[in-house]
Amino acid sequence: MTLQEIVDQLNLRPLTARHDFDQVTPSSGYASDLLSCVMAGARRGGLWVTLQAHANIVAVAALLDLSAVIITEGAMPDPETIAKANEEGVILLSTDKSTFHIVGRLWELGLKDH
Amino acid sequence: MRSGQRITDELAGYITRVEELAYELRISEVMTRDVKTVTPDMQMVQVLELFRKARISGAPVVVEGRLVGIISIEDLIRCLRGGDVAAPASDYMSTQVITVKAFHPVVEALKLFAQTRVGRLPVVDESGALVGIITKGDITRGLLRALQSDYQEEEVRRYRASHLFEDIVSDRTSLILRYTIKPRDFAHGGAASSHIKRALLRLGANPQIARRCGIAAYEAEMNLIIHTTNGGVIQVEIEPHLITMRAVDDGPGIEDIELAMRPGYSTAPEEIRELGFGAGMGLTNIQRCVDQMVLESTPGKGTRLEMKIFLQHEEALKDCHYNQEKKT
């Protein structure tokens, strides 16, 4: 499943400049707001769901080569964070829905933790 | 590949890569998603018009999302020859439709093209619903696109200073990178570790090694930002077979190192925890990523953390051999 399909199905708002979503195929998913847990648990190429919106999520996503970050509950990163994400090639997506809801939908769509 | 053609090493490498890609790429990655479809009751003259306008030579016949047949330019010619353009598509479509699954590798479609001589294959998902269509042209374009991105990676690789350690002759060559980390500088948190990871990749480190160093450096960097009085310094010494990272600060020091090493133990204040830091996993994560870790601290004086990653022969930086991380 491509990121484009996920963005369409979950009605996610892209916050960053990269839009080649049909070229990105998330391989797994991870949900946590504790950055060290993400560091320990998220896999390369995975999708990360969090309500954290500060600049460090970009560093974490870049270090782990994550396919995209879904920021939940309408949390909005500041412009510097978005600029940093663009610089690092990190895809940030936003939704008003909760992490629980998003993870549930992703699982339904077939993105499992494998 | 035509017989009789001389195969150079370069060419041989290229062929192998294309074959490999045919297994790696999935049909969903190369197929055309915007499928032009026709309905069984559509008149052949309308089908002709659709083919002409959309510049296609075949289309699936669909009833409420379900695939019931396929119609191609050959069927259209058959119809035109009989002067029967007012007939419905259902009279001329073939109902024996061969489909491929979106999640199968491209090679499955290639096999079917070779076996059946059809020009296009409708692509269905797990539930059998039509999600796309694939032609040999789609496959060629997909392979070229993948080779192109390979080529870009290749260029980056050339740009990498991977020959550095080979070119400089000494008894022991090392490259030292230094980063100053300011206390509470959350805005730049992770910057040093990102730079370290990138430098290692440019030096020819394999992605897995670079990732391990990046994670360990990140945790060390965040510890300096969260816990120190005056910040600290991260120094990375890169040698062909060894990467040594040191994080040094001048206070406040750790009271009980054993306790600090325990997963989940944290002294981070509440406002920092709210940002998602201070989960008490930092040192545990470092330990997981490096081969050797030494933590020394004197309360009131400061802390010194040394992390070592030993590179196995095939990972050594002197060796330009590029190890691609295994896909998980």
CSV table of N, CA and C in Angstrom, one decimal, chain B residues 93-236:
chain,number,residue,atom,x,y,z
B,93,MET,N,-16.3,-8.5,-26.3
B,93,MET,CA,-15.2,-8.6,-25.3
B,93,MET,C,-14.8,-10.1,-25.0
B,94,SER,N,-13.7,-10.3,-24.5
B,94,SER,CA,-13.3,-11.6,-24.1
B,94,SER,C,-13.6,-11.7,-22.6
B,95,THR,N,-14.3,-12.8,-22.3
B,95,THR,CA,-14.7,-13.0,-20.9
B,95,THR,C,-13.6,-13.8,-20.1
B,96,GLN,N,-12.7,-14.4,-20.8
B,96,GLN,CA,-11.6,-15.1,-20.1
B,96,GLN,C,-10.5,-14.1,-19.7
B,97,VAL,N,-10.7,-13.5,-18.6
B,97,VAL,CA,-9.8,-12.4,-18.3
B,97,VAL,C,-8.7,-12.9,-17.3
B,98,ILE,N,-7.5,-12.7,-17.8
B,98,ILE,CA,-6.4,-13.1,-16.9
B,98,ILE,C,-6.0,-11.8,-16.1
B,99,THR,N,-6.0,-12.0,-14.8
B,99,THR,CA,-5.6,-10.8,-13.9
B,99,THR,C,-4.4,-11.1,-13.1
B,100,VAL,N,-3.8,-10.0,-12.6
B,100,VAL,CA,-2.7,-10.1,-11.7
B,100,VAL,C,-3.0,-9.4,-10.4
B,101,LYS,N,-2.3,-9.8,-9.3
B,101,LYS,CA,-2.6,-9.2,-8.0
B,101,LYS,C,-1.6,-8.0,-7.8
B,102,ALA,N,-2.2,-7.0,-7.3
B,102,ALA,CA,-1.4,-5.7,-7.1
B,102,ALA,C,-0.1,-5.9,-6.2
B,103,PHE,N,-0.2,-6.9,-5.3
B,103,PHE,CA,0.9,-7.0,-4.3
B,103,PHE,C,1.9,-8.0,-4.8
B,104,HIS,N,1.7,-8.6,-6.0
B,104,HIS,CA,2.7,-9.6,-6.6
B,104,HIS,C,3.9,-8.8,-7.2
B,105,PRO,N,5.0,-9.5,-7.3
B,105,PRO,CA,6.2,-8.8,-7.9
B,105,PRO,C,5.9,-8.7,-9.4
B,106,VAL,N,6.6,-7.7,-10.0
B,106,VAL,CA,6.4,-7.4,-11.5
B,106,VAL,C,6.7,-8.6,-12.3
B,107,VAL,N,7.6,-9.5,-11.8
B,107,VAL,CA,8.0,-10.7,-12.6
B,107,VAL,C,6.8,-11.6,-12.9
B,108,GLU,N,5.8,-11.6,-12.1
B,108,GLU,CA,4.6,-12.4,-12.3
B,108,GLU,C,3.9,-11.9,-13.6
B,109,ALA,N,3.8,-10.6,-13.7
B,109,ALA,CA,3.2,-10.0,-14.9
B,109,ALA,C,4.0,-10.3,-16.1
B,110,LEU,N,5.3,-10.2,-16.0
B,110,LEU,CA,6.2,-10.5,-17.1
B,110,LEU,C,6.0,-11.9,-17.6
B,111,LYS,N,5.9,-12.9,-16.7
B,111,LYS,CA,5.7,-14.3,-17.0
B,111,LYS,C,4.4,-14.4,-17.8
B,112,LEU,N,3.3,-13.8,-17.3
B,112,LEU,CA,2.0,-13.9,-18.0
B,112,LEU,C,2.1,-13.3,-19.4
B,113,PHE,N,2.8,-12.1,-19.5
B,113,PHE,CA,2.9,-11.5,-20.9
B,113,PHE,C,3.6,-12.5,-21.8
B,114,ALA,N,4.6,-13.2,-21.3
B,114,ALA,CA,5.3,-14.1,-22.2
B,114,ALA,C,4.5,-15.3,-22.5
B,115,GLN,N,3.7,-15.8,-21.6
B,115,GLN,CA,2.9,-17.0,-21.8
B,115,GLN,C,1.6,-16.8,-22.7
B,116,THR,N,1.0,-15.6,-22.4
B,116,THR,CA,-0.4,-15.5,-23.0
B,116,THR,C,-0.4,-14.5,-24.2
B,117,ARG,N,0.6,-13.7,-24.4
B,117,ARG,CA,0.6,-12.8,-25.5
B,117,ARG,C,-0.5,-11.7,-25.4
B,118,VAL,N,-1.0,-11.5,-24.2
B,118,VAL,CA,-2.0,-10.4,-24.1
B,118,VAL,C,-1.2,-9.1,-24.0
B,119,GLY,N,-1.8,-8.0,-24.3
B,119,GLY,CA,-1.1,-6.7,-24.2
B,119,GLY,C,-1.2,-6.0,-22.9
B,120,ARG,N,-2.2,-6.4,-22.1
B,120,ARG,CA,-2.4,-5.7,-20.9
B,120,ARG,C,-3.1,-6.7,-19.9
B,121,LEU,N,-2.8,-6.4,-18.6
B,121,LEU,CA,-3.4,-7.3,-17.6
B,121,LEU,C,-4.1,-6.4,-16.6
B,122,PRO,N,-5.4,-6.6,-16.3
B,122,PRO,CA,-6.0,-5.9,-15.2
B,122,PRO,C,-5.4,-6.3,-13.9
B,123,VAL,N,-5.3,-5.3,-13.0
B,123,VAL,CA,-4.7,-5.6,-11.7
B,123,VAL,C,-5.8,-5.6,-10.6
B,124,VAL,N,-5.9,-6.6,-9.8
B,124,VAL,CA,-6.9,-6.6,-8.8
B,124,VAL,C,-6.3,-6.7,-7.4
B,125,ASP,N,-7.0,-6.2,-6.4
B,125,ASP,CA,-6.5,-6.3,-5.0
B,125,ASP,C,-6.9,-7.6,-4.4
B,126,GLU,N,-6.7,-7.7,-3.1
B,126,GLU,CA,-7.0,-9.0,-2.4
B,126,GLU,C,-8.5,-9.4,-2.5
B,127,SER,N,-9.4,-8.4,-2.6
B,127,SER,CA,-10.8,-8.8,-2.7
B,127,SER,C,-11.2,-9.0,-4.1
B,128,GLY,N,-10.3,-8.8,-5.1
B,128,GLY,CA,-10.7,-9.1,-6.4
B,128,GLY,C,-11.2,-7.8,-7.1
B,129,ALA,N,-11.2,-6.7,-6.4
B,129,ALA,CA,-11.6,-5.4,-7.1
B,129,ALA,C,-10.5,-4.9,-8.0
B,130,LEU,N,-11.0,-4.3,-9.1
B,130,LEU,CA,-10.0,-3.7,-10.0
B,130,LEU,C,-9.4,-2.5,-9.5
B,131,VAL,N,-8.0,-2.5,-9.4
B,131,VAL,CA,-7.3,-1.3,-8.9
B,131,VAL,C,-6.4,-0.7,-9.9
B,132,GLY,N,-6.2,-1.4,-11.0
B,132,GLY,CA,-5.2,-0.8,-12.0
B,132,GLY,C,-5.1,-1.6,-13.2
B,133,ILE,N,-4.2,-1.2,-14.1
B,133,ILE,CA,-4.0,-2.0,-15.3
B,133,ILE,C,-2.5,-1.9,-15.6
B,134,ILE,N,-1.9,-3.0,-16.1
B,134,ILE,CA,-0.5,-3.0,-16.4
B,134,ILE,C,-0.2,-3.5,-17.8
B,135,THR,N,0.7,-2.7,-18.5
B,135,THR,CA,1.2,-3.1,-19.8
B,135,THR,C,2.7,-3.3,-19.7
B,136,LYS,N,3.3,-3.8,-20.8
B,136,LYS,CA,4.7,-3.9,-20.8
B,136,LYS,C,5.4,-2.6,-20.7
B,137,GLY,N,4.7,-1.6,-21.3
B,137,GLY,CA,5.2,-0.2,-21.2
B,137,GLY,C,5.3,0.3,-19.8
B,138,ASP,N,4.3,0.0,-19.0
B,138,ASP,CA,4.3,0.4,-17.6
B,138,ASP,C,5.5,-0.3,-16.9
B,139,ILE,N,5.8,-1.5,-17.2
B,139,ILE,CA,6.9,-2.2,-16.6
B,139,ILE,C,8.2,-1.6,-17.0
B,140,THR,N,8.3,-1.3,-18.3
B,140,THR,CA,9.6,-0.7,-18.7
B,140,THR,C,9.8,0.6,-18.0
B,141,ARG,N,8.7,1.5,-18.0
B,141,ARG,CA,8.9,2.8,-17.3
B,141,ARG,C,9.2,2.6,-15.8
B,142,GLY,N,8.5,1.6,-15.2
B,142,GLY,CA,8.8,1.4,-13.7
B,142,GLY,C,10.2,1.0,-13.5
B,143,LEU,N,10.7,0.1,-14.4
B,143,LEU,CA,12.1,-0.4,-14.2
B,143,LEU,C,13.1,0.7,-14.4
B,144,LEU,N,12.8,1.5,-15.5
B,144,LEU,CA,13.7,2.7,-15.8
B,144,LEU,C,13.8,3.7,-14.6
B,145,ARG,N,12.6,3.9,-14.0
B,145,ARG,CA,12.5,4.8,-12.9
B,145,ARG,C,13.3,4.3,-11.7
B,146,ALA,N,13.2,3.0,-11.5
B,146,ALA,CA,13.9,2.4,-10.4
B,146,ALA,C,15.4,2.4,-10.6
B,147,LEU,N,15.8,2.1,-11.9
B,147,LEU,CA,17.2,2.2,-12.3
B,147,LEU,C,17.8,3.6,-12.1
B,148,GLN,N,16.9,4.6,-12.5
B,148,GLN,CA,17.3,6.0,-12.3
B,148,GLN,C,17.6,6.3,-10.9
B,149,SER,N,16.8,5.8,-10.0
B,149,SER,CA,17.0,6.2,-8.6
B,149,SER,C,18.2,5.4,-8.1
B,150,ASP,N,18.5,4.2,-8.6
B,150,ASP,CA,19.7,3.5,-8.3
B,150,ASP,C,20.9,4.3,-8.7
B,151,TYR,N,20.7,4.9,-9.9
B,151,TYR,CA,21.8,5.6,-10.5
B,151,TYR,C,22.1,6.8,-9.6
B,152,GLN,N,21.1,7.5,-9.1
B,152,GLN,CA,21.3,8.6,-8.2
B,152,GLN,C,22.0,8.2,-7.0
B,153,GLU,N,21.6,7.1,-6.4
B,153,GLU,CA,22.3,6.6,-5.2
B,153,GLU,C,23.7,6.3,-5.5
B,154,GLU,N,24.0,5.8,-6.8
B,154,GLU,CA,25.3,5.5,-7.2
B,154,GLU,C,26.2,6.8,-7.2
B,155,GLU,N,25.6,7.9,-7.7
B,155,GLU,CA,26.3,9.1,-7.7
B,155,GLU,C,26.6,9.6,-6.3
B,156,VAL,N,25.6,9.5,-5.4
B,156,VAL,CA,25.9,9.9,-4.1
B,156,VAL,C,27.0,9.1,-3.5
B,157,ARG,N,27.0,7.8,-3.9
B,157,ARG,CA,28.1,6.9,-3.4
B,157,ARG,C,29.4,7.4,-3.9
B,158,ARG,N,29.5,7.8,-5.2
B,158,ARG,CA,30.7,8.3,-5.7
B,158,ARG,C,31.2,9.5,-5.0
B,159,TYR,N,30.2,10.4,-4.7
B,159,TYR,CA,30.5,11.6,-4.0
B,159,TYR,C,31.1,11.4,-2.6
B,160,ARG,N,30.6,10.3,-2.1
B,160,ARG,CA,31.1,9.9,-0.7
B,160,ARG,C,32.6,9.9,-0.7
B,161,ALA,N,33.1,10.3,0.4
B,161,ALA,CA,34.6,10.4,0.6
B,161,ALA,C,35.1,9.0,1.0
B,162,SER,N,34.5,8.0,0.3
B,162,SER,CA,34.8,6.6,0.8
B,162,SER,C,36.3,6.2,0.5
B,163,HIS,N,37.0,7.0,-0.4
B,163,HIS,CA,38.3,6.6,-0.7
B,163,HIS,C,39.3,7.3,0.3
B,164,LEU,N,38.8,8.1,1.1
B,164,LEU,CA,39.6,8.9,2.0
B,164,LEU,C,40.6,8.1,2.8
B,165,PHE,N,40.2,7.0,3.4
B,165,PHE,CA,41.1,6.2,4.2
B,165,PHE,C,42.1,5.5,3.3
B,166,GLU,N,41.8,5.3,2.1
B,166,GLU,CA,42.7,4.6,1.2
B,166,GLU,C,43.8,5.5,0.7
B,167,ASP,N,43.4,6.8,0.4
B,167,ASP,CA,44.3,7.7,-0.2
B,167,ASP,C,45.3,8.2,0.8
B,168,ILE,N,45.0,8.3,2.1
B,168,ILE,CA,45.9,8.9,3.0
B,168,ILE,C,46.7,7.8,3.6
B,169,VAL,N,48.0,7.9,3.5
B,169,VAL,CA,48.9,6.8,4.0
B,169,VAL,C,49.5,7.3,5.3
B,170,SER,N,49.2,6.5,6.3
B,170,SER,CA,49.8,6.7,7.7
B,170,SER,C,49.7,5.4,8.4
B,171,ASP,N,50.3,5.4,9.6
B,171,ASP,CA,50.2,4.1,10.3
B,171,ASP,C,48.8,4.0,10.9
B,172,ARG,N,48.2,5.1,11.2
B,172,ARG,CA,46.9,5.0,11.7
B,172,ARG,C,46.1,6.3,11.4
B,173,THR,N,45.2,6.2,10.5
B,173,THR,CA,44.4,7.4,10.1
B,173,THR,C,43.1,7.4,10.8
B,174,SER,N,42.7,8.6,11.3
B,174,SER,CA,41.4,8.7,11.8
B,174,SER,C,40.9,10.1,11.5
B,175,LEU,N,39.5,10.2,11.5
B,175,LEU,CA,38.9,11.5,11.2
B,175,LEU,C,38.1,11.8,12.4
B,176,ILE,N,38.2,13.1,12.9
B,176,ILE,CA,37.5,13.5,14.1
B,176,ILE,C,36.5,14.6,13.8
B,177,LEU,N,35.3,14.3,14.3
B,177,LEU,CA,34.2,15.3,14.1
B,177,LEU,C,33.8,15.8,15.5
B,178,ARG,N,33.7,17.1,15.7
B,178,ARG,CA,33.3,17.6,17.0
B,178,ARG,C,32.0,18.4,16.9
B,179,TYR,N,31.2,18.3,17.9
B,179,TYR,CA,29.9,19.0,18.0
B,179,TYR,C,29.7,19.6,19.4
B,180,THR,N,29.4,20.9,19.4
B,180,THR,CA,29.1,21.5,20.7
B,180,THR,C,27.6,21.5,20.9
B,181,ILE,N,27.2,20.9,22.1
B,181,ILE,CA,25.8,20.8,22.4
B,181,ILE,C,25.4,21.8,23.5
B,182,LYS,N,24.5,22.6,23.2
B,182,LYS,CA,24.0,23.6,24.3
B,182,LYS,C,22.9,23.0,25.2
B,183,PRO,N,22.9,23.4,26.4
B,183,PRO,CA,21.9,22.9,27.3
B,183,PRO,C,20.5,23.4,26.9
B,184,ARG,N,19.5,22.6,27.1
B,184,ARG,CA,18.1,23.0,26.8
B,184,ARG,C,17.8,23.4,25.3
B,185,ASP,N,18.8,23.1,24.5
B,185,ASP,CA,18.6,23.6,23.1
B,185,ASP,C,17.8,22.6,22.3
B,186,PHE,N,16.5,22.4,22.7
B,186,PHE,CA,15.7,21.4,22.0
B,186,PHE,C,15.5,21.7,20.6
B,187,ALA,N,15.6,23.0,20.2
B,187,ALA,CA,15.3,23.3,18.8
B,187,ALA,C,16.4,22.7,17.9
B,188,HIS,N,17.6,22.5,18.4
B,188,HIS,CA,18.6,21.8,17.6
B,188,HIS,C,18.8,20.4,18.0
B,189,GLY,N,18.0,19.9,18.8
B,189,GLY,CA,18.1,18.5,19.3
B,189,GLY,C,18.1,17.5,18.1
B,190,GLY,N,19.1,16.7,18.0
B,190,GLY,CA,19.2,15.7,16.9
B,190,GLY,C,20.0,16.2,15.7
B,191,ALA,N,20.4,17.5,15.7
B,191,ALA,CA,21.2,18.0,14.6
B,191,ALA,C,22.5,17.3,14.5
B,192,ALA,N,23.2,17.3,15.6
B,192,ALA,CA,24.6,16.7,15.6
B,192,ALA,C,24.5,15.2,15.2
B,193,SER,N,23.5,14.5,15.7
B,193,SER,CA,23.5,13.0,15.4
B,193,SER,C,23.1,12.9,13.9
B,194,SER,N,22.2,13.8,13.3
B,194,SER,CA,21.9,13.7,11.9
B,194,SER,C,23.2,13.9,11.1
B,195,HIS,N,24.0,14.9,11.5
B,195,HIS,CA,25.3,15.2,10.8
B,195,HIS,C,26.2,14.0,10.9
B,196,ILE,N,26.3,13.4,12.0
B,196,ILE,CA,27.2,12.2,12.2
B,196,ILE,C,26.7,11.1,11.3
B,197,LYS,N,25.4,10.8,11.3
B,197,LYS,CA,24.9,9.8,10.4
B,197,LYS,C,25.3,10.0,8.9
B,198,ARG,N,25.0,11.3,8.5
B,198,ARG,CA,25.3,11.6,7.1
B,198,ARG,C,26.8,11.5,6.8
B,199,ALA,N,27.6,12.0,7.7
B,199,ALA,CA,29.1,11.9,7.5
B,199,ALA,C,29.5,10.4,7.3
B,200,LEU,N,28.9,9.6,8.1
B,200,LEU,CA,29.3,8.1,8.0
B,200,LEU,C,28.9,7.5,6.7
B,201,LEU,N,27.7,7.9,6.3
B,201,LEU,CA,27.2,7.4,5.0
B,201,LEU,C,28.1,7.9,3.8
B,202,ARG,N,28.5,9.1,3.9
B,202,ARG,CA,29.4,9.7,2.9
B,202,ARG,C,30.8,9.0,2.9
B,203,LEU,N,31.2,8.6,4.1
B,203,LEU,CA,32.4,7.9,4.2
B,203,LEU,C,32.3,6.4,3.8
B,204,GLY,N,31.1,6.0,3.4
B,204,GLY,CA,31.0,4.7,2.9
B,204,GLY,C,30.5,3.7,3.9
B,205,ALA,N,30.1,4.1,5.1
B,205,ALA,CA,29.6,3.2,6.1
B,205,ALA,C,28.3,2.6,5.6
B,206,ASN,N,28.0,1.3,5.9
B,206,ASN,CA,26.7,0.8,5.5
B,206,ASN,C,25.6,1.4,6.3
B,207,PRO,N,24.4,1.4,5.7
B,207,PRO,CA,23.3,2.1,6.3
B,207,PRO,C,23.0,1.6,7.8
B,208,GLN,N,23.2,0.3,8.0
B,208,GLN,CA,22.9,-0.2,9.3
B,208,GLN,C,23.8,0.4,10.4
B,209,ILE,N,25.1,0.4,10.0
B,209,ILE,CA,26.1,1.0,10.9
B,209,ILE,C,25.8,2.5,11.2
B,210,ALA,N,25.5,3.2,10.1
B,210,ALA,CA,25.2,4.6,10.2
B,210,ALA,C,24.0,4.8,11.1
B,211,ARG,N,23.0,4.0,11.0
B,211,ARG,CA,21.8,4.1,11.8
B,211,ARG,C,22.1,3.8,13.2
B,212,ARG,N,22.8,2.8,13.5
B,212,ARG,CA,23.2,2.5,14.9
B,212,ARG,C,23.9,3.7,15.5
B,213,CYS,N,24.9,4.2,14.8
B,213,CYS,CA,25.7,5.4,15.3
B,213,CYS,C,24.7,6.5,15.5
B,214,GLY,N,23.8,6.7,14.6
B,214,GLY,CA,22.9,7.9,14.7
B,214,GLY,C,22.0,7.8,15.9
B,215,ILE,N,21.5,6.6,16.2
B,215,ILE,CA,20.6,6.4,17.4
B,215,ILE,C,21.4,6.6,18.7
B,216,ALA,N,22.6,6.0,18.7
B,216,ALA,CA,23.4,6.2,19.9
B,216,ALA,C,23.8,7.7,20.1
B,217,ALA,N,24.2,8.3,19.0
B,217,ALA,CA,24.6,9.7,19.1
B,217,ALA,C,23.4,10.6,19.5
B,218,TYR,N,22.2,10.2,19.0
B,218,TYR,CA,21.0,11.0,19.3
B,218,TYR,C,20.7,11.0,20.8
B,219,GLU,N,20.8,9.8,21.4
B,219,GLU,CA,20.5,9.7,22.8
B,219,GLU,C,21.5,10.4,23.7
B,220,ALA,N,22.8,10.3,23.3
B,220,ALA,CA,23.9,11.0,24.0
B,220,ALA,C,23.6,12.5,23.9
B,221,GLU,N,23.3,13.0,22.7
B,221,GLU,CA,23.0,14.4,22.4
B,221,GLU,C,21.9,14.9,23.3
B,222,MET,N,20.8,14.1,23.3
B,222,MET,CA,19.6,14.6,24.1
B,222,MET,C,19.9,14.6,25.6
B,223,ASN,N,20.8,13.6,26.0
B,223,ASN,CA,21.2,13.6,27.4
B,223,ASN,C,21.9,14.9,27.8
B,224,LEU,N,22.8,15.4,26.9
B,224,LEU,CA,23.5,16.6,27.1
B,224,LEU,C,22.5,17.8,27.1
B,225,ILE,N,21.6,17.8,26.2
B,225,ILE,CA,20.6,18.9,26.2
B,225,ILE,C,19.7,18.9,27.4
B,226,ILE,N,19.2,17.7,27.8
B,226,ILE,CA,18.2,17.6,28.9
B,226,ILE,C,18.9,17.8,30.3
B,227,HIS,N,20.0,17.1,30.5
B,227,HIS,CA,20.5,17.0,31.9
B,227,HIS,C,21.7,17.9,32.3
B,228,THR,N,22.5,18.4,31.3
B,228,THR,CA,23.7,19.1,31.8
B,228,THR,C,23.5,20.5,32.2
B,229,THR,N,24.5,21.0,32.9
B,229,THR,CA,24.4,22.4,33.4
B,229,THR,C,24.8,23.3,32.3
B,230,ASN,N,25.9,23.0,31.6
B,230,ASN,CA,26.5,23.9,30.6
B,230,ASN,C,26.6,23.2,29.2
B,231,GLY,N,25.8,22.2,29.0
B,231,GLY,CA,25.9,21.5,27.7
B,231,GLY,C,27.2,20.6,27.7
B,232,GLY,N,27.6,20.3,26.5
B,232,GLY,CA,28.8,19.4,26.4
B,232,GLY,C,29.3,19.3,25.0
B,233,VAL,N,30.2,18.3,24.8
B,233,VAL,CA,30.8,18.1,23.5
B,233,VAL,C,30.6,16.6,23.1
B,234,ILE,N,30.2,16.5,21.8
B,234,ILE,CA,30.3,15.1,21.2
B,234,ILE,C,31.4,15.0,20.2
B,235,GLN,N,32.3,14.1,20.4
B,235,GLN,CA,33.4,13.9,19.5
B,235,GLN,C,33.3,12.5,18.9
B,236,VAL,N,33.4,12.5,17.6
B,236,VAL,CA,33.3,11.2,16.9
B,236,VAL,C,34.7,11.0,16.2
